[in-house]
CSV table of C-alpha atoms in Angstrom, one decimal:
chain,number,residue,atom,x,y,z
A,1,MET,CA,0.0,0.1,0.0
A,2,GLU,CA,1.5,3.4,-0.9
A,3,ASN,CA,-0.9,5.6,0.3
A,4,TRP,CA,-0.4,4.6,4.2
A,5,GLN,CA,-0.2,8.4,5.0
A,6,THR,CA,-3.9,8.4,4.3
A,7,HIS,CA,-4.6,6.2,7.4
A,8,ILE,CA,-1.8,6.9,9.9
A,9,SER,CA,-1.4,10.1,12.1
A,10,ILE,CA,1.5,11.0,14.4
A,11,ASN,CA,0.2,13.7,17.4
A,12,PRO,CA,2.2,14.3,20.6
A,13,GLU,CA,-1.2,14.4,22.4
A,14,ILE,CA,-2.4,10.7,21.3
A,15,ARG,CA,-0.8,8.0,22.8
A,16,SER,CA,2.6,10.2,23.2
A,17,GLY,CA,3.1,10.8,19.8
A,18,LYS,CA,3.3,7.0,18.8
A,19,PRO,CA,1.7,6.6,14.6
A,20,CYS,CA,-1.6,5.6,15.1
A,21,ILE,CA,-4.2,4.9,12.9
A,22,ILE,CA,-6.4,8.3,12.2
A,23,GLY,CA,-9.0,8.6,14.2
A,24,THR,CA,-8.6,6.0,16.8
A,25,ARG,CA,-5.9,5.2,19.6
A,26,ILE,CA,-4.9,2.0,17.9
A,27,THR,CA,-0.6,2.2,17.3
A,28,ILE,CA,0.9,0.9,14.6
A,29,SER,CA,3.0,-1.3,17.1
A,30,ASP,CA,-0.4,-2.4,18.9
A,31,VAL,CA,-1.6,-3.7,15.0
A,32,LEU,CA,1.8,-5.3,14.7
A,33,SER,CA,1.7,-7.0,17.9
A,34,TYR,CA,-2.1,-8.8,17.4
A,35,LEU,CA,-0.6,-10.1,13.9
A,36,ALA,CA,2.9,-11.5,15.7
A,37,SER,CA,0.7,-13.1,18.3
A,38,GLY,CA,-1.4,-14.7,15.7
A,39,MET,CA,-4.6,-12.8,15.2
A,40,SER,CA,-5.4,-13.1,11.4
A,41,PHE,CA,-7.3,-9.7,9.8
A,42,GLU,CA,-10.6,-10.8,10.8
A,43,ASP,CA,-9.9,-11.8,14.5
A,44,ILE,CA,-8.7,-7.9,14.6
A,45,ILE,CA,-11.3,-6.3,13.1
A,46,ILE,CA,-13.9,-8.3,15.1
A,47,ASP,CA,-12.1,-6.9,18.1
A,48,PHE,CA,-11.5,-3.4,17.0
A,49,PRO,CA,-14.3,-2.3,14.7
A,50,THR,CA,-12.8,0.7,13.7
A,51,LEU,CA,-10.2,-1.2,11.9
A,52,ASN,CA,-10.8,-2.9,8.3
A,53,GLN,CA,-8.5,-4.6,5.7
A,54,GLU,CA,-7.2,-1.5,4.3
A,55,LYS,CA,-6.4,0.2,7.8
A,56,ILE,CA,-4.0,-2.8,8.5
A,57,LEU,CA,-2.3,-3.2,5.3
A,58,ALA,CA,-1.5,0.7,6.0
A,59,ALA,CA,0.1,0.0,9.4
A,60,LEU,CA,1.9,-2.9,7.8
A,61,SER,CA,3.2,-0.3,4.5
A,62,PHE,CA,4.3,2.2,7.5
A,63,ALA,CA,6.2,-0.3,9.6
A,64,ALA,CA,7.8,-1.4,6.4
A,65,HIS,CA,8.7,2.1,5.3
A,66,ARG,CA,9.7,3.2,8.7
A,67,GLU,CA,12.3,-0.3,8.4
A,68,SER,CA,13.7,0.9,5.2
A,69,ILE,CA,15.0,4.4,6.6
A,70,THR,CA,16.3,3.1,9.9
A,71,LYS,CA,19.5,3.0,9.5
A,72,ILE,CA,21.7,1.5,12.3
A,73,ALA,CA,25.3,2.9,13.8
A,74,LEU,CA,27.9,0.5,14.6
A,75,ALA,CA,30.5,1.8,17.2
A,76,SER,CA,34.1,1.0,15.7
């Protein structure tokens, strides 16, 4: 999903500035944790009806984007 920006917001007054699904307090980290624990998209949507498949994919896309720009400095 190339347009994750339409579904993700970062507001310092919501969840201490962690990236969230727009209109919710559900962080990208929350979504990733649910998926990592084995929940399916359908399970997540049942538990969090404000989410849908497009928003979950946006969370994954955001995480992939952030990972692609993260650089790690190695101590010499």
